[in-house]
């Protein structure tokens, strides 16, 4: 590492990025860390074609364990389990049809606690079924199950329809302040996952979300810009 970068990192500030969200998004107060408990908040941004949301069913993917949902003002949570007593889904339903709003005017928040899989640098998808009811009692169902990683709606260049994006969480590695060494087992090309890092090194390649540090990387003839990480790559990250 070049002395100029070392000096800069001693004083550089973190650049916190933001991620794009689907219309049903999941987030928390901090990053979801591999192998640790996380309080996931599902935000239902809108209803269906003008109708209010009546029921939300969230499928729990394999590897997500110790699931405990919270009841909410939206409605009580009901869990489904498999033969091994693992929670496979959580469903929140309005207490009665009279609680459904006459129009799509509100957003809703639903929360569960769960242990994240011990699989850093991976994305966990929560396929979700949204059921809405209009003032006449007619139901509309929207499946948020797409796992392509994109947030576009409708067709693929006007040809093959794409599924609505499922709520997803990126699983971050465990870290300590300072330098952390990881072996990445998944292909990483979306570097917003390092938005809370000061710098990332892989061999003679480096990346930083900090524009000043990024400029130093680009001007250093002995350092290449890190733009993707292949499985099996060893990296150093400073938080």
PDB file of C-alpha atoms in Angstrom:
ATOM      1  CA  UNK A   1       0.000   0.000   0.000  1.00  0.00           C
ATOM      2  CA  UNK A   2       1.308   3.474  -0.849  1.00  0.00           C
ATOM      3  CA  UNK A   3       2.231   5.811   2.042  1.00  0.00           C
ATOM      4  CA  UNK A   4      -0.024   8.508   0.625  1.00  0.00           C
ATOM      5  CA  UNK A   5      -3.038   6.224   0.940  1.00  0.00           C
ATOM      6  CA  UNK A   6      -2.069   5.154   4.449  1.00  0.00           C
ATOM      7  CA  UNK A   7      -1.834   8.758   5.547  1.00  0.00           C
ATOM      8  CA  UNK A   8      -5.151   9.636   3.982  1.00  0.00           C
ATOM      9  CA  UNK A   9      -6.947   6.688   5.555  1.00  0.00           C
ATOM     10  CA  UNK A  10      -5.942   7.843   9.007  1.00  0.00           C
ATOM     11  CA  UNK A  11      -8.076  10.942   8.527  1.00  0.00           C
ATOM     12  CA  UNK A  12     -10.678   9.971   5.930  1.00  0.00           C
ATOM     13  CA  UNK A  13     -14.377   9.886   6.758  1.00  0.00           C
ATOM     14  CA  UNK A  14     -16.821   7.187   5.755  1.00  0.00           C
ATOM     15  CA  UNK A  15     -19.150   7.641   2.844  1.00  0.00           C
ATOM     16  CA  UNK A  16     -22.496   6.024   3.550  1.00  0.00           C
ATOM     17  CA  UNK A  17     -24.359   4.911   0.437  1.00  0.00           C
ATOM     18  CA  UNK A  18     -27.981   4.124  -0.125  1.00  0.00           C
ATOM     19  CA  UNK A  19     -29.454   1.113  -1.885  1.00  0.00           C
ATOM     20  CA  UNK A  20     -32.401   0.972  -4.219  1.00  0.00           C
ATOM     21  CA  UNK A  21     -35.577  -0.512  -2.762  1.00  0.00           C
ATOM     22  CA  UNK A  22     -38.449  -2.465  -4.208  1.00  0.00           C
ATOM     23  CA  UNK A  23     -42.032  -1.339  -3.489  1.00  0.00           C
ATOM     24  CA  UNK A  24     -41.985  -3.914  -0.700  1.00  0.00           C
ATOM     25  CA  UNK A  25     -38.570  -3.369   0.840  1.00  0.00           C
ATOM     26  CA  UNK A  26     -36.748  -4.839   3.815  1.00  0.00           C
ATOM     27  CA  UNK A  27     -34.191  -2.952   5.859  1.00  0.00           C
ATOM     28  CA  UNK A  28     -32.966  -2.395   9.397  1.00  0.00           C
ATOM     29  CA  UNK A  29     -31.074   0.063  11.565  1.00  0.00           C
ATOM     30  CA  UNK A  30     -27.743  -1.264  10.299  1.00  0.00           C
ATOM     31  CA  UNK A  31     -26.249  -3.896   8.006  1.00  0.00           C
ATOM     32  CA  UNK A  32     -27.339  -7.528   8.251  1.00  0.00           C
ATOM     33  CA  UNK A  33     -24.259  -9.326   9.564  1.00  0.00           C
ATOM     34  CA  UNK A  34     -23.598 -12.987   8.787  1.00  0.00           C
ATOM     35  CA  UNK A  35     -24.497 -15.367  11.611  1.00  0.00           C
ATOM     36  CA  UNK A  36     -26.054 -12.709  13.844  1.00  0.00           C
ATOM     37  CA  UNK A  37     -29.578 -11.674  14.819  1.00  0.00           C
ATOM     38  CA  UNK A  38     -31.168  -8.906  12.781  1.00  0.00           C
ATOM     39  CA  UNK A  39     -34.391  -6.968  13.129  1.00  0.00           C
ATOM     40  CA  UNK A  40     -35.824  -6.774   9.632  1.00  0.00           C
ATOM     41  CA  UNK A  41     -38.475  -4.189   8.842  1.00  0.00           C
ATOM     42  CA  UNK A  42     -40.656  -4.790   5.792  1.00  0.00           C
ATOM     43  CA  UNK A  43     -42.096  -1.616   4.333  1.00  0.00           C
ATOM     44  CA  UNK A  44     -45.181  -1.971   2.136  1.00  0.00           C
ATOM     45  CA  UNK A  45     -45.010   1.194   0.088  1.00  0.00           C
ATOM     46  CA  UNK A  46     -48.403   0.957  -1.586  1.00  0.00           C
ATOM     47  CA  UNK A  47     -51.435  -1.224  -2.171  1.00  0.00           C
ATOM     48  CA  UNK A  48     -52.683  -2.732  -5.431  1.00  0.00           C
ATOM     49  CA  UNK A  49     -54.225  -0.581  -8.161  1.00  0.00           C
ATOM     50  CA  UNK A  50     -55.787   1.800  -5.656  1.00  0.00           C
ATOM     51  CA  UNK A  51     -56.839  -0.857  -3.132  1.00  0.00           C
ATOM     52  CA  UNK A  52     -55.442  -1.052   0.404  1.00  0.00           C
ATOM     53  CA  UNK A  53     -53.283  -3.954   1.594  1.00  0.00           C
ATOM     54  CA  UNK A  54     -55.167  -6.656   3.513  1.00  0.00           C
ATOM     55  CA  UNK A  55     -52.568  -9.405   3.991  1.00  0.00           C
ATOM     56  CA  UNK A  56     -48.785  -9.801   3.657  1.00  0.00           C
ATOM     57  CA  UNK A  57     -47.135 -13.226   3.559  1.00  0.00           C
ATOM     58  CA  UNK A  58     -43.334 -13.348   3.725  1.00  0.00           C
ATOM     59  CA  UNK A  59     -41.551 -16.594   2.847  1.00  0.00           C
ATOM     60  CA  UNK A  60     -38.511 -17.321   5.035  1.00  0.00           C
ATOM     61  CA  UNK A  61     -35.573 -18.595   2.962  1.00  0.00           C
ATOM     62  CA  UNK A  62     -33.366 -21.501   3.986  1.00  0.00           C
ATOM     63  CA  UNK A  63     -30.568 -20.452   6.290  1.00  0.00           C
ATOM     64  CA  UNK A  64     -32.592 -17.745   8.030  1.00  0.00           C
ATOM     65  CA  UNK A  65     -33.339 -19.142  11.491  1.00  0.00           C
ATOM     66  CA  UNK A  66     -34.660 -18.193  14.954  1.00  0.00           C
ATOM     67  CA  UNK A  67     -37.488 -16.262  13.330  1.00  0.00           C
ATOM     68  CA  UNK A  68     -39.708 -14.298  15.713  1.00  0.00           C
ATOM     69  CA  UNK A  69     -42.181 -11.840  14.194  1.00  0.00           C
ATOM     70  CA  UNK A  70     -43.726  -8.869  15.974  1.00  0.00           C
ATOM     71  CA  UNK A  71     -47.426  -8.148  15.961  1.00  0.00           C
ATOM     72  CA  UNK A  72     -48.249  -4.707  14.598  1.00  0.00           C
ATOM     73  CA  UNK A  73     -51.063  -2.224  14.253  1.00  0.00           C
ATOM     74  CA  UNK A  74     -51.559  -3.750  10.807  1.00  0.00           C
ATOM     75  CA  UNK A  75     -52.436  -7.121  12.322  1.00  0.00           C
ATOM     76  CA  UNK A  76     -51.197 -10.136  14.255  1.00  0.00           C
ATOM     77  CA  UNK A  77     -48.435 -12.318  12.827  1.00  0.00           C
ATOM     78  CA  UNK A  78     -48.946 -16.042  12.166  1.00  0.00           C
ATOM     79  CA  UNK A  79     -46.007 -18.372  11.498  1.00  0.00           C
ATOM     80  CA  UNK A  80     -45.922 -21.574   9.447  1.00  0.00           C
ATOM     81  CA  UNK A  81     -43.347 -24.276  10.164  1.00  0.00           C
ATOM     82  CA  UNK A  82     -42.041 -27.363   8.384  1.00  0.00           C
ATOM     83  CA  UNK A  83     -41.634 -30.864   9.806  1.00  0.00           C
ATOM     84  CA  UNK A  84     -38.295 -29.836  11.350  1.00  0.00           C
ATOM     85  CA  UNK A  85     -39.920 -26.939  13.227  1.00  0.00           C
ATOM     86  CA  UNK A  86     -38.264 -24.339  10.996  1.00  0.00           C
ATOM     87  CA  UNK A  87     -40.340 -21.243  10.261  1.00  0.00           C
ATOM     88  CA  UNK A  88     -41.141 -21.199   6.541  1.00  0.00           C
ATOM     89  CA  UNK A  89     -43.372 -18.127   6.368  1.00  0.00           C
ATOM     90  CA  UNK A  90     -44.847 -15.293   8.380  1.00  0.00           C
ATOM     91  CA  UNK A  91     -48.249 -13.810   7.541  1.00  0.00           C
ATOM     92  CA  UNK A  92     -49.729 -10.571   8.829  1.00  0.00           C
ATOM     93  CA  UNK A  93     -53.482 -10.098   8.245  1.00  0.00           C
ATOM     94  CA  UNK A  94     -55.801  -7.265   9.167  1.00  0.00           C
ATOM     95  CA  UNK A  95     -57.891  -8.070  12.222  1.00  0.00           C
ATOM     96  CA  UNK A  96     -61.080  -7.716  10.186  1.00  0.00           C
ATOM     97  CA  UNK A  97     -62.112  -6.574   6.745  1.00  0.00           C
ATOM     98  CA  UNK A  98     -63.536  -3.411   8.307  1.00  0.00           C
ATOM     99  CA  UNK A  99     -59.973  -2.305   9.103  1.00  0.00           C
ATOM    100  CA  UNK A 100     -59.073  -2.215   5.409  1.00  0.00           C
ATOM    101  CA  UNK A 101     -58.914   1.397   4.277  1.00  0.00           C
ATOM    102  CA  UNK A 102     -61.344   2.501   1.566  1.00  0.00           C
ATOM    103  CA  UNK A 103     -58.424   3.511  -0.680  1.00  0.00           C
ATOM    104  CA  UNK A 104     -54.686   3.035  -1.055  1.00  0.00           C
ATOM    105  CA  UNK A 105     -53.592   5.952   1.135  1.00  0.00           C
ATOM    106  CA  UNK A 106     -51.147   4.424   3.641  1.00  0.00           C
ATOM    107  CA  UNK A 107     -47.806   2.632   3.806  1.00  0.00           C
ATOM    108  CA  UNK A 108     -47.366  -0.214   6.304  1.00  0.00           C
ATOM    109  CA  UNK A 109     -44.440  -1.575   8.344  1.00  0.00           C
ATOM    110  CA  UNK A 110     -44.018  -5.151   9.552  1.00  0.00           C
ATOM    111  CA  UNK A 111     -41.123  -6.436  11.648  1.00  0.00           C
ATOM    112  CA  UNK A 112     -39.473  -9.751  12.448  1.00  0.00           C
ATOM    113  CA  UNK A 113     -36.280 -10.777  14.179  1.00  0.00           C
ATOM    114  CA  UNK A 114     -34.161 -13.573  12.747  1.00  0.00           C
ATOM    115  CA  UNK A 115     -30.622 -14.918  12.620  1.00  0.00           C
ATOM    116  CA  UNK A 116     -28.951 -14.283   9.285  1.00  0.00           C
ATOM    117  CA  UNK A 117     -27.224 -17.175   7.488  1.00  0.00           C
ATOM    118  CA  UNK A 118     -23.481 -17.483   8.017  1.00  0.00           C
ATOM    119  CA  UNK A 119     -22.916 -16.644   4.358  1.00  0.00           C
ATOM    120  CA  UNK A 120     -21.260 -13.243   3.918  1.00  0.00           C
ATOM    121  CA  UNK A 121     -21.338 -11.448   0.575  1.00  0.00           C
ATOM    122  CA  UNK A 122     -24.590 -13.121  -0.427  1.00  0.00           C
ATOM    123  CA  UNK A 123     -28.096 -11.763  -0.971  1.00  0.00           C
ATOM    124  CA  UNK A 124     -31.047 -13.236   0.930  1.00  0.00           C
ATOM    125  CA  UNK A 125     -34.436 -12.928  -0.799  1.00  0.00           C
ATOM    126  CA  UNK A 126     -37.788 -12.944   0.995  1.00  0.00           C
ATOM    127  CA  UNK A 127     -40.486 -13.814  -1.607  1.00  0.00           C
ATOM    128  CA  UNK A 128     -43.613 -11.949  -0.538  1.00  0.00           C
ATOM    129  CA  UNK A 129     -47.301 -12.220  -1.421  1.00  0.00           C
ATOM    130  CA  UNK A 130     -49.370  -9.054  -1.078  1.00  0.00           C
ATOM    131  CA  UNK A 131     -53.170  -9.315  -0.969  1.00  0.00           C
ATOM    132  CA  UNK A 132     -55.283  -6.168  -1.309  1.00  0.00           C
ATOM    133  CA  UNK A 133     -59.033  -5.534  -0.976  1.00  0.00           C
ATOM    134  CA  UNK A 134     -61.044  -2.721  -2.487  1.00  0.00           C
ATOM    135  CA  UNK A 135     -64.152  -1.090  -1.043  1.00  0.00           C
ATOM    136  CA  UNK A 136     -66.367  -3.757  -2.661  1.00  0.00           C
ATOM    137  CA  UNK A 137     -64.359  -6.641  -1.145  1.00  0.00           C
ATOM    138  CA  UNK A 138     -62.654  -7.715  -4.390  1.00  0.00           C
ATOM    139  CA  UNK A 139     -59.146  -9.066  -3.814  1.00  0.00           C
ATOM    140  CA  UNK A 140     -55.996  -8.464  -5.842  1.00  0.00           C
ATOM    141  CA  UNK A 141     -52.817 -10.488  -5.327  1.00  0.00           C
ATOM    142  CA  UNK A 142     -49.304  -9.355  -6.241  1.00  0.00           C
ATOM    143  CA  UNK A 143     -46.342 -11.741  -6.012  1.00  0.00           C
ATOM    144  CA  UNK A 144     -43.046 -10.055  -5.145  1.00  0.00           C
ATOM    145  CA  UNK A 145     -40.775 -12.988  -5.952  1.00  0.00           C
ATOM    146  CA  UNK A 146     -38.175 -11.823  -8.493  1.00  0.00           C
ATOM    147  CA  UNK A 147     -34.559 -12.617  -7.599  1.00  0.00           C
ATOM    148  CA  UNK A 148     -32.739 -11.160 -10.597  1.00  0.00           C
ATOM    149  CA  UNK A 149     -31.382  -8.370  -8.432  1.00  0.00           C
ATOM    150  CA  UNK A 150     -33.011  -5.614 -10.466  1.00  0.00           C
ATOM    151  CA  UNK A 151     -35.866  -3.320  -9.570  1.00  0.00           C
ATOM    152  CA  UNK A 152     -37.387  -2.790 -13.000  1.00  0.00           C
ATOM    153  CA  UNK A 153     -41.035  -3.587 -13.532  1.00  0.00           C
ATOM    154  CA  UNK A 154     -42.889  -5.002 -16.500  1.00  0.00           C
ATOM    155  CA  UNK A 155     -41.202  -6.634 -19.450  1.00  0.00           C
ATOM    156  CA  UNK A 156     -37.663  -7.276 -20.498  1.00  0.00           C
ATOM    157  CA  UNK A 157     -37.282  -4.849 -23.414  1.00  0.00           C
ATOM    158  CA  UNK A 158     -40.909  -5.504 -24.231  1.00  0.00           C
ATOM    159  CA  UNK A 159     -40.519  -9.287 -24.478  1.00  0.00           C
ATOM    160  CA  UNK A 160     -40.383 -11.687 -21.515  1.00  0.00           C
ATOM    161  CA  UNK A 161     -42.194 -10.381 -18.400  1.00  0.00           C
ATOM    162  CA  UNK A 162     -40.120 -10.190 -15.240  1.00  0.00           C
ATOM    163  CA  UNK A 163     -41.359 -11.011 -11.762  1.00  0.00           C
ATOM    164  CA  UNK A 164     -41.793  -8.132  -9.328  1.00  0.00           C
ATOM    165  CA  UNK A 165     -38.615  -7.919  -7.190  1.00  0.00           C
ATOM    166  CA  UNK A 166     -38.619  -9.742  -3.873  1.00  0.00           C
ATOM    167  CA  UNK A 167     -37.489  -7.855  -0.765  1.00  0.00           C
ATOM    168  CA  UNK A 168     -33.832  -8.659  -0.214  1.00  0.00           C
ATOM    169  CA  UNK A 169     -31.005  -8.183   2.263  1.00  0.00           C
ATOM    170  CA  UNK A 170     -27.316  -8.281   1.484  1.00  0.00           C
ATOM    171  CA  UNK A 171     -25.449 -10.258   4.149  1.00  0.00           C
ATOM    172  CA  UNK A 172     -22.321  -8.446   5.266  1.00  0.00           C
ATOM    173  CA  UNK A 173     -19.307 -10.158   6.848  1.00  0.00           C
ATOM    174  CA  UNK A 174     -18.516  -9.786  10.512  1.00  0.00           C
ATOM    175  CA  UNK A 175     -16.080  -6.931  10.985  1.00  0.00           C
ATOM    176  CA  UNK A 176     -14.083  -4.966  13.506  1.00  0.00           C
ATOM    177  CA  UNK A 177     -12.860  -1.361  13.272  1.00  0.00           C
ATOM    178  CA  UNK A 178      -9.647  -1.347  11.263  1.00  0.00           C
ATOM    179  CA  UNK A 179      -8.433  -3.965   8.795  1.00  0.00           C
ATOM    180  CA  UNK A 180     -10.426  -7.148   8.124  1.00  0.00           C
ATOM    181  CA  UNK A 181      -9.358 -10.055   5.917  1.00  0.00           C
ATOM    182  CA  UNK A 182     -11.957 -12.063   3.961  1.00  0.00           C
ATOM    183  CA  UNK A 183     -12.084 -14.730   1.305  1.00  0.00           C
ATOM    184  CA  UNK A 184     -15.063 -13.920  -0.896  1.00  0.00           C
ATOM    185  CA  UNK A 185     -16.981 -17.000  -2.043  1.00  0.00           C
ATOM    186  CA  UNK A 186     -19.509 -15.183  -4.239  1.00  0.00           C
ATOM    187  CA  UNK A 187     -19.093 -12.919  -7.252  1.00  0.00           C
ATOM    188  CA  UNK A 188     -19.376  -9.288  -6.099  1.00  0.00           C
ATOM    189  CA  UNK A 189     -19.957  -6.606  -8.716  1.00  0.00           C
ATOM    190  CA  UNK A 190     -22.236  -4.214  -6.822  1.00  0.00           C
ATOM    191  CA  UNK A 191     -19.778  -2.199  -4.750  1.00  0.00           C
ATOM    192  CA  UNK A 192     -22.436  -0.350  -2.810  1.00  0.00           C
ATOM    193  CA  UNK A 193     -21.936  -3.242  -0.347  1.00  0.00           C
ATOM    194  CA  UNK A 194     -18.706  -1.471   0.626  1.00  0.00           C
ATOM    195  CA  UNK A 195     -20.365   1.902   1.137  1.00  0.00           C
ATOM    196  CA  UNK A 196     -19.398   1.892   4.838  1.00  0.00           C
ATOM    197  CA  UNK A 197     -15.772   0.911   4.183  1.00  0.00           C
ATOM    198  CA  UNK A 198     -12.803   3.245   3.891  1.00  0.00           C
ATOM    199  CA  UNK A 199     -10.958   1.131   1.330  1.00  0.00           C
ATOM    200  CA  UNK A 200     -10.968  -2.383  -0.150  1.00  0.00           C
ATOM    201  CA  UNK A 201      -7.815  -4.116  -1.410  1.00  0.00           C
ATOM    202  CA  UNK A 202      -7.423  -7.254  -3.553  1.00  0.00           C
ATOM    203  CA  UNK A 203      -3.826  -7.766  -4.619  1.00  0.00           C
ATOM    204  CA  UNK A 204      -2.732  -4.559  -6.344  1.00  0.00           C
ATOM    205  CA  UNK A 205      -6.326  -3.418  -6.959  1.00  0.00           C
ATOM    206  CA  UNK A 206      -8.255  -1.094  -4.682  1.00  0.00           C
ATOM    207  CA  UNK A 207     -11.672   0.505  -4.292  1.00  0.00           C
ATOM    208  CA  UNK A 208     -12.982   3.266  -2.061  1.00  0.00           C
ATOM    209  CA  UNK A 209     -16.396   4.963  -1.829  1.00  0.00           C
ATOM    210  CA  UNK A 210     -14.598   8.072  -0.580  1.00  0.00           C
ATOM    211  CA  UNK A 211     -14.073  10.367  -3.596  1.00  0.00           C
ATOM    212  CA  UNK A 212     -10.707  11.662  -2.344  1.00  0.00           C
ATOM    213  CA  UNK A 213      -9.338   8.176  -1.732  1.00  0.00           C
ATOM    214  CA  UNK A 214     -10.798   7.069  -5.064  1.00  0.00           C
ATOM    215  CA  UNK A 215      -8.875   9.867  -6.766  1.00  0.00           C
ATOM    216  CA  UNK A 216      -5.618   8.705  -5.151  1.00  0.00           C
ATOM    217  CA  UNK A 217      -6.256   5.149  -6.340  1.00  0.00           C
ATOM    218  CA  UNK A 218      -6.850   6.340  -9.887  1.00  0.00           C
ATOM    219  CA  UNK A 219      -3.685   8.479  -9.889  1.00  0.00           C
ATOM    220  CA  UNK A 220      -1.435   5.753  -8.456  1.00  0.00           C
ATOM    221  CA  UNK A 221       0.298   4.007 -11.362  1.00  0.00           C
ATOM    222  CA  UNK A 222       1.060   0.944  -9.213  1.00  0.00           C
ATOM    223  CA  UNK A 223      -2.577   0.432  -8.205  1.00  0.00           C
ATOM    224  CA  UNK A 224      -5.457  -0.684 -10.426  1.00  0.00           C
ATOM    225  CA  UNK A 225      -9.083   0.101  -9.723  1.00  0.00           C
ATOM    226  CA  UNK A 226     -11.036  -2.788  -8.189  1.00  0.00           C
ATOM    227  CA  UNK A 227     -14.345  -3.129 -10.058  1.00  0.00           C
ATOM    228  CA  UNK A 228     -15.408  -6.735  -9.376  1.00  0.00           C
ATOM    229  CA  UNK A 229     -14.472  -9.595  -7.087  1.00  0.00           C
ATOM    230  CA  UNK A 230     -14.451 -13.198  -8.240  1.00  0.00           C
ATOM    231  CA  UNK A 231     -15.182 -16.207  -5.990  1.00  0.00           C
ATOM    232  CA  UNK A 232     -12.143 -17.346  -4.029  1.00  0.00           C
ATOM    233  CA  UNK A 233     -10.559 -13.876  -3.960  1.00  0.00           C
ATOM    234  CA  UNK A 234      -8.830 -12.747  -0.782  1.00  0.00           C
ATOM    235  CA  UNK A 235      -9.562  -9.139   0.131  1.00  0.00           C
ATOM    236  CA  UNK A 236      -8.636  -6.675   2.863  1.00  0.00           C
ATOM    237  CA  UNK A 237     -11.249  -4.159   3.983  1.00  0.00           C
ATOM    238  CA  UNK A 238     -10.725  -1.242   6.353  1.00  0.00           C
ATOM    239  CA  UNK A 239     -13.833  -0.086   8.263  1.00  0.00           C
TER     240      UNK A 239
END
